[in-house]
Coordinates of C-alpha atoms and ligand atoms in Angstrom, one line a residue:
M8 CA -5.7 9.0 10.6
A9 CA -2.8 6.8 9.5
D10 CA -1.5 4.0 11.7
D11 CA 1.4 4.8 14.1
L12 CA 3.5 2.4 12.0
F13 CA 3.5 5.0 9.2
E14 CA 2.7 8.2 11.2
H15 CA 5.0 8.0 14.2
P16 CA 8.3 9.7 13.2
C17 CA 10.5 6.9 14.9
L18 CA 8.6 4.1 13.2
A19 CA 8.3 5.8 9.8
A20 CA 12.1 6.4 9.9
V21 CA 12.8 2.7 10.2
Y22 CA 10.0 1.4 8.0
D23 CA 12.2 0.7 5.0
A24 CA 14.9 -1.1 7.0
L25 CA 12.4 -3.3 8.9
D26 CA 9.6 -3.9 6.4
G27 CA 11.1 -3.2 3.1
P28 CA 14.7 -4.4 2.7
D29 CA 13.5 -6.7 -0.2
R30 CA 11.2 -4.8 -2.5
S31 CA 11.0 -7.3 -5.3
D32 CA 7.2 -7.0 -4.8
L33 CA 7.5 -3.8 -6.8
N34 CA 8.8 -5.5 -9.9
V35 CA 5.3 -6.5 -11.0
Y36 CA 4.3 -2.8 -10.8
A37 CA 7.4 -1.6 -12.6
G38 CA 6.8 -4.2 -15.3
I39 CA 3.2 -2.9 -15.8
V40 CA 4.5 0.7 -16.0
T41 CA 6.7 -0.4 -18.8
V42 CA 4.2 -2.5 -20.7
L43 CA 1.6 0.3 -20.6
G44 CA 4.1 2.9 -21.4
A45 CA 2.8 5.0 -18.5
Q46 CA 4.2 8.5 -18.4
R47 CA 2.3 9.8 -15.4
V48 CA 1.8 7.6 -12.4
L49 CA -0.2 8.2 -9.2
D50 CA 0.9 6.2 -6.2
V51 CA -1.9 6.1 -3.7
G52 CA -0.5 5.3 -0.3
C53 CA 3.1 5.8 -1.4
G54 CA 4.4 5.5 2.2
T55 CA 8.1 6.3 2.3
G56 CA 8.2 6.7 -1.5
T57 CA 10.2 3.7 -2.6
F58 CA 8.1 3.1 -5.8
V59 CA 7.6 6.7 -6.9
L60 CA 11.3 7.4 -6.5
M61 CA 12.2 4.3 -8.5
L62 CA 9.9 5.6 -11.3
S63 CA 11.0 9.2 -11.2
E64 CA 14.6 8.0 -11.7
R65 CA 13.4 6.4 -15.0
G66 CA 11.9 9.7 -16.1
V67 CA 8.3 9.0 -15.2
D68 CA 6.2 11.9 -13.9
V69 CA 5.0 10.8 -10.5
V70 CA 2.6 11.9 -7.8
G71 CA 3.0 10.2 -4.3
L72 CA 0.0 10.5 -2.0
D73 CA -0.2 9.3 1.6
P74 CA -2.1 10.4 4.8
A75 CA 0.9 9.6 7.0
G76 CA 2.9 12.8 7.2
A77 CA 5.9 11.1 8.9
S78 CA 6.2 8.6 6.0
L79 CA 6.1 11.5 3.5
D80 CA 8.8 13.3 5.5
A81 CA 11.0 10.2 5.2
A82 CA 10.3 10.1 1.5
R83 CA 11.0 13.8 1.0
G84 CA 14.4 13.3 2.6
K85 CA 15.5 10.7 0.0
P86 CA 17.6 11.5 -3.1
G87 CA 15.5 12.5 -6.1
A88 CA 12.5 13.5 -3.9
E89 CA 12.5 16.9 -5.6
R90 CA 11.3 15.3 -8.8
V91 CA 8.2 13.9 -7.1
R92 CA 4.9 15.7 -6.4
W93 CA 4.0 14.7 -2.8
V94 CA 0.4 15.0 -1.6
H95 CA -0.4 14.7 2.1
G96 CA -3.8 13.1 2.7
D97 CA -6.1 10.4 1.3
A98 CA -7.3 10.4 -2.3
T99 CA -9.9 13.2 -1.5
A100 CA -6.9 15.6 -0.9
L101 CA -6.2 15.5 -4.7
Q102 CA -7.3 18.7 -6.3
G103 CA -8.9 18.8 -9.8
D104 CA -5.6 19.6 -11.6
L105 CA -4.9 15.9 -12.0
D106 CA -8.3 15.1 -13.5
G107 CA -8.0 13.0 -16.6
M108 CA -4.2 13.3 -16.5
V109 CA -3.0 10.0 -15.0
D110 CA -2.0 7.0 -17.1
L111 CA -1.7 4.6 -14.2
A112 CA -2.6 4.6 -10.5
V113 CA -1.2 2.0 -8.2
M114 CA -1.6 0.9 -4.6
T115 CA 1.4 -1.2 -3.7
A116 CA 2.0 -3.3 -0.6
N117 CA -1.7 -3.9 0.3
V118 CA -2.7 -0.3 0.7
A119 CA -6.2 -1.3 -0.5
Q120 CA -6.5 -3.4 2.7
A121 CA -5.6 -0.4 4.9
I122 CA -8.6 1.5 3.5
V123 CA -11.0 -0.3 5.9
D124 CA -14.2 1.8 5.6
E125 CA -16.3 0.9 2.6
R126 CA -17.3 4.5 2.0
D127 CA -13.6 5.5 2.0
W128 CA -12.8 2.6 -0.4
A129 CA -15.6 3.8 -2.8
R130 CA -14.4 7.4 -2.5
T131 CA -10.8 6.4 -3.3
L132 CA -11.9 4.4 -6.3
A133 CA -14.0 7.4 -7.5
V134 CA -11.3 10.0 -7.1
V135 CA -8.7 7.8 -8.8
R136 CA -11.1 7.1 -11.7
R137 CA -11.5 10.9 -12.0
C138 CA -7.7 11.3 -12.2
L139 CA -7.3 8.6 -14.9
R140 CA -7.1 9.6 -18.5
P141 CA -9.6 7.8 -20.8
G142 CA -8.2 4.2 -21.0
G143 CA -6.0 4.7 -17.9
H144 CA -5.4 1.9 -15.5
L145 CA -5.5 1.2 -11.8
V146 CA -3.3 -1.7 -10.5
F147 CA -3.3 -2.9 -6.9
E148 CA -2.9 -6.0 -4.8
T149 CA -4.7 -7.5 -1.9
R150 CA -4.2 -10.6 0.3
R151 CA -6.6 -13.5 -0.5
P152 CA -8.9 -14.0 2.5
E153 CA -9.1 -17.7 1.9
R154 CA -5.4 -18.1 2.4
R155 CA -5.8 -16.9 6.1
G156 CA -2.4 -15.4 6.1
W157 CA -3.1 -13.7 9.5
E158 CA -2.6 -17.1 11.1
E159 CA 1.1 -16.6 10.6
W160 CA 1.2 -13.2 12.3
T161 CA 2.5 -14.4 15.6
R162 CA 5.5 -13.3 17.7
E163 CA 6.9 -16.8 17.4
Q164 CA 6.9 -16.7 13.6
S165 CA 7.8 -13.1 13.1
E166 CA 10.3 -12.0 15.8
T167 CA 13.5 -10.6 14.3
V168 CA 16.4 -8.4 15.2
T169 CA 17.5 -5.9 12.6
E170 CA 20.6 -3.6 12.8
V171 CA 19.5 -0.2 11.5
P172 CA 22.3 2.4 10.9
G173 CA 21.6 5.4 13.2
H174 CA 19.1 3.5 15.2
G175 CA 21.0 0.5 16.5
S176 CA 19.6 -2.9 17.0
I177 CA 15.8 -3.1 16.8
R178 CA 13.8 -6.2 17.9
H179 CA 10.5 -6.4 16.1
W180 CA 7.5 -8.6 15.5
V181 CA 3.8 -8.7 14.7
Q182 CA 1.1 -10.2 16.8
L183 CA -2.5 -10.9 15.6
T184 CA -5.0 -9.5 18.1
E185 CA -8.4 -10.0 16.6
V186 CA -10.1 -11.7 13.7
N187 CA -13.6 -10.4 13.0
L188 CA -13.9 -11.0 9.3
P189 CA -13.6 -9.1 7.1
L190 CA -11.5 -7.2 9.6
V191 CA -8.2 -8.4 11.0
R192 CA -6.4 -6.5 13.7
F193 CA -2.7 -6.9 14.7
E194 CA 0.0 -5.1 16.6
A195 CA 3.4 -4.3 15.2
V196 CA 5.9 -4.0 18.1
R197 CA 9.3 -2.4 17.7
V198 CA 11.8 -2.4 20.6
F199 CA 14.5 0.4 20.4
G200 CA 16.8 -0.2 23.4
D201 CA 14.7 0.5 26.4
Q202 CA 11.8 2.1 24.4
T203 CA 9.0 -0.1 23.0
L204 CA 6.6 1.3 20.4
T205 CA 3.5 -0.6 19.5
S206 CA 1.3 0.3 16.6
T207 CA -2.2 -1.2 16.1
S208 CA -3.4 -1.8 12.6
T209 CA -6.7 -3.0 11.1
L210 CA -6.9 -4.5 7.6
R211 CA -9.9 -5.4 5.6
F212 CA -9.8 -8.7 3.7
R213 CA -12.0 -8.4 0.6
G214 CA -12.6 -11.4 -1.6
E215 CA -12.0 -11.4 -5.4
D216 CA -15.7 -11.1 -6.3
E217 CA -16.2 -8.3 -3.8
I218 CA -13.4 -6.3 -5.2
A219 CA -14.5 -6.9 -8.8
A220 CA -18.0 -5.7 -7.8
S221 CA -16.6 -2.5 -6.1
L222 CA -14.5 -1.8 -9.2
A223 CA -17.5 -2.2 -11.6
A224 CA -19.6 0.0 -9.3
S225 CA -17.0 2.7 -9.5
G226 CA -16.6 2.7 -13.3
Y227 CA -13.8 0.3 -13.9
E228 CA -13.4 -2.8 -16.0
V229 CA -11.3 -5.6 -14.6
R230 CA -8.8 -6.6 -17.3
E231 CA -6.9 -9.2 -15.4
V232 CA -6.5 -10.7 -11.9
R233 CA -2.9 -12.0 -11.5
E234 CA -0.9 -13.8 -8.9
A235 CA 1.7 -11.7 -7.2
P236 CA 4.8 -13.5 -8.6
D237 CA 6.7 -13.2 -5.3
R238 CA 3.8 -14.4 -3.2
P239 CA 2.0 -17.0 -5.3
G240 CA -1.3 -18.2 -3.8
R241 CA -1.3 -15.5 -1.2
E242 CA -2.2 -12.3 -3.0
L243 CA -4.1 -11.1 -6.0
V244 CA -3.0 -8.3 -8.3
F245 CA -6.0 -6.5 -10.0
V246 CA -5.4 -4.8 -13.3
A247 CA -8.4 -2.5 -13.9
Q248 CA -9.1 0.0 -16.6
R249 CA -11.3 3.1 -16.6
A250 CA -14.6 2.1 -18.2
E251 CA -16.0 4.5 -20.7
G252 CA -19.5 5.5 -21.3
Ligands
LIG310 C1 2.0 -1.1 4.0 S1 2.1 0.7 3.7 C2 2.6 0.6 2.0 C3 3.4 1.8 1.6 C4 3.9 1.8 0.1 N1 2.8 1.7 -0.8 C5 4.9 0.8 -0.1 O1 4.8 0.0 -1.1 O2 5.9 0.8 0.7 C6 0.4 1.2 3.6 C7 0.3 2.7 3.4 O3 -1.1 3.0 3.1 C8 -1.3 4.3 3.6 N2 -2.8 4.5 3.8 C9 -3.6 4.2 4.8 N3 -4.8 4.6 4.6 C10 -4.8 5.2 3.4 C11 -5.8 5.8 2.6 N4 -7.1 5.9 3.0 N5 -5.5 6.3 1.4 C12 -4.2 6.2 0.9 N6 -3.2 5.6 1.7 C13 -3.5 5.1 2.9 C14 -0.5 4.2 5.0 O4 -0.4 5.6 5.5 C15 0.7 3.5 4.5 O5 1.7 4.5 4.1

């Protein structure tokens, strides 16, 4: 089950306006697509489709996968959506027709942390590996647990009002509710006029070594661990490659 933040139709409809007006975080992924010359890209947890639509405009063959139907609906309503193959579900929803066909799989905007259950994480890595062609890559980011970014997830530090065409003025904030490492729980609150919608999310904070070990166990070699250029010190970007043999 996806969080309400992505699954509730009203919240999914304003996700881009509230959470993603600045998507410079995607530049690092776009750069990797170019450097690798990736022709077919699988976006695991594509949400409202910002990245796959950007790539499809450049002629890349893209598959966008997400368990949140309302986010996919928002994505399907955007210009160019007909060029994308959309898959509703987690990675296990992928049928065998993509096996060995994907040059690059990505998980942008901390999707890896939304995959909280360790068996789900291992299954996701396994299915993605199956989809990658020999030598194909998986690139994703995750917040560094040692940076304790959740300490800034308070109403005082995050409350903002955003004017969203068609929806009016929305007051919104996040509020940390529980830290029980490696799990961190928070609420995202959106006030639409007299209606308040609150979504609860849980994220898993995995350390660099833990992620490297899970990748090795699932048949990947870590090629590089980079800083996210727009969030130095806060996040790690893993560049992994399908291991052979
Ligand atoms: C913060 S959003 C990021 C969306 C998109 N990648 C972006 O850059 O805007 C996290 C996404 O992860 C998706 N998600 C949650 N659990 C997932 C899973 N097990 N497999 C794939 N995606 C998942 C959510 O539905 C949501 O769309």
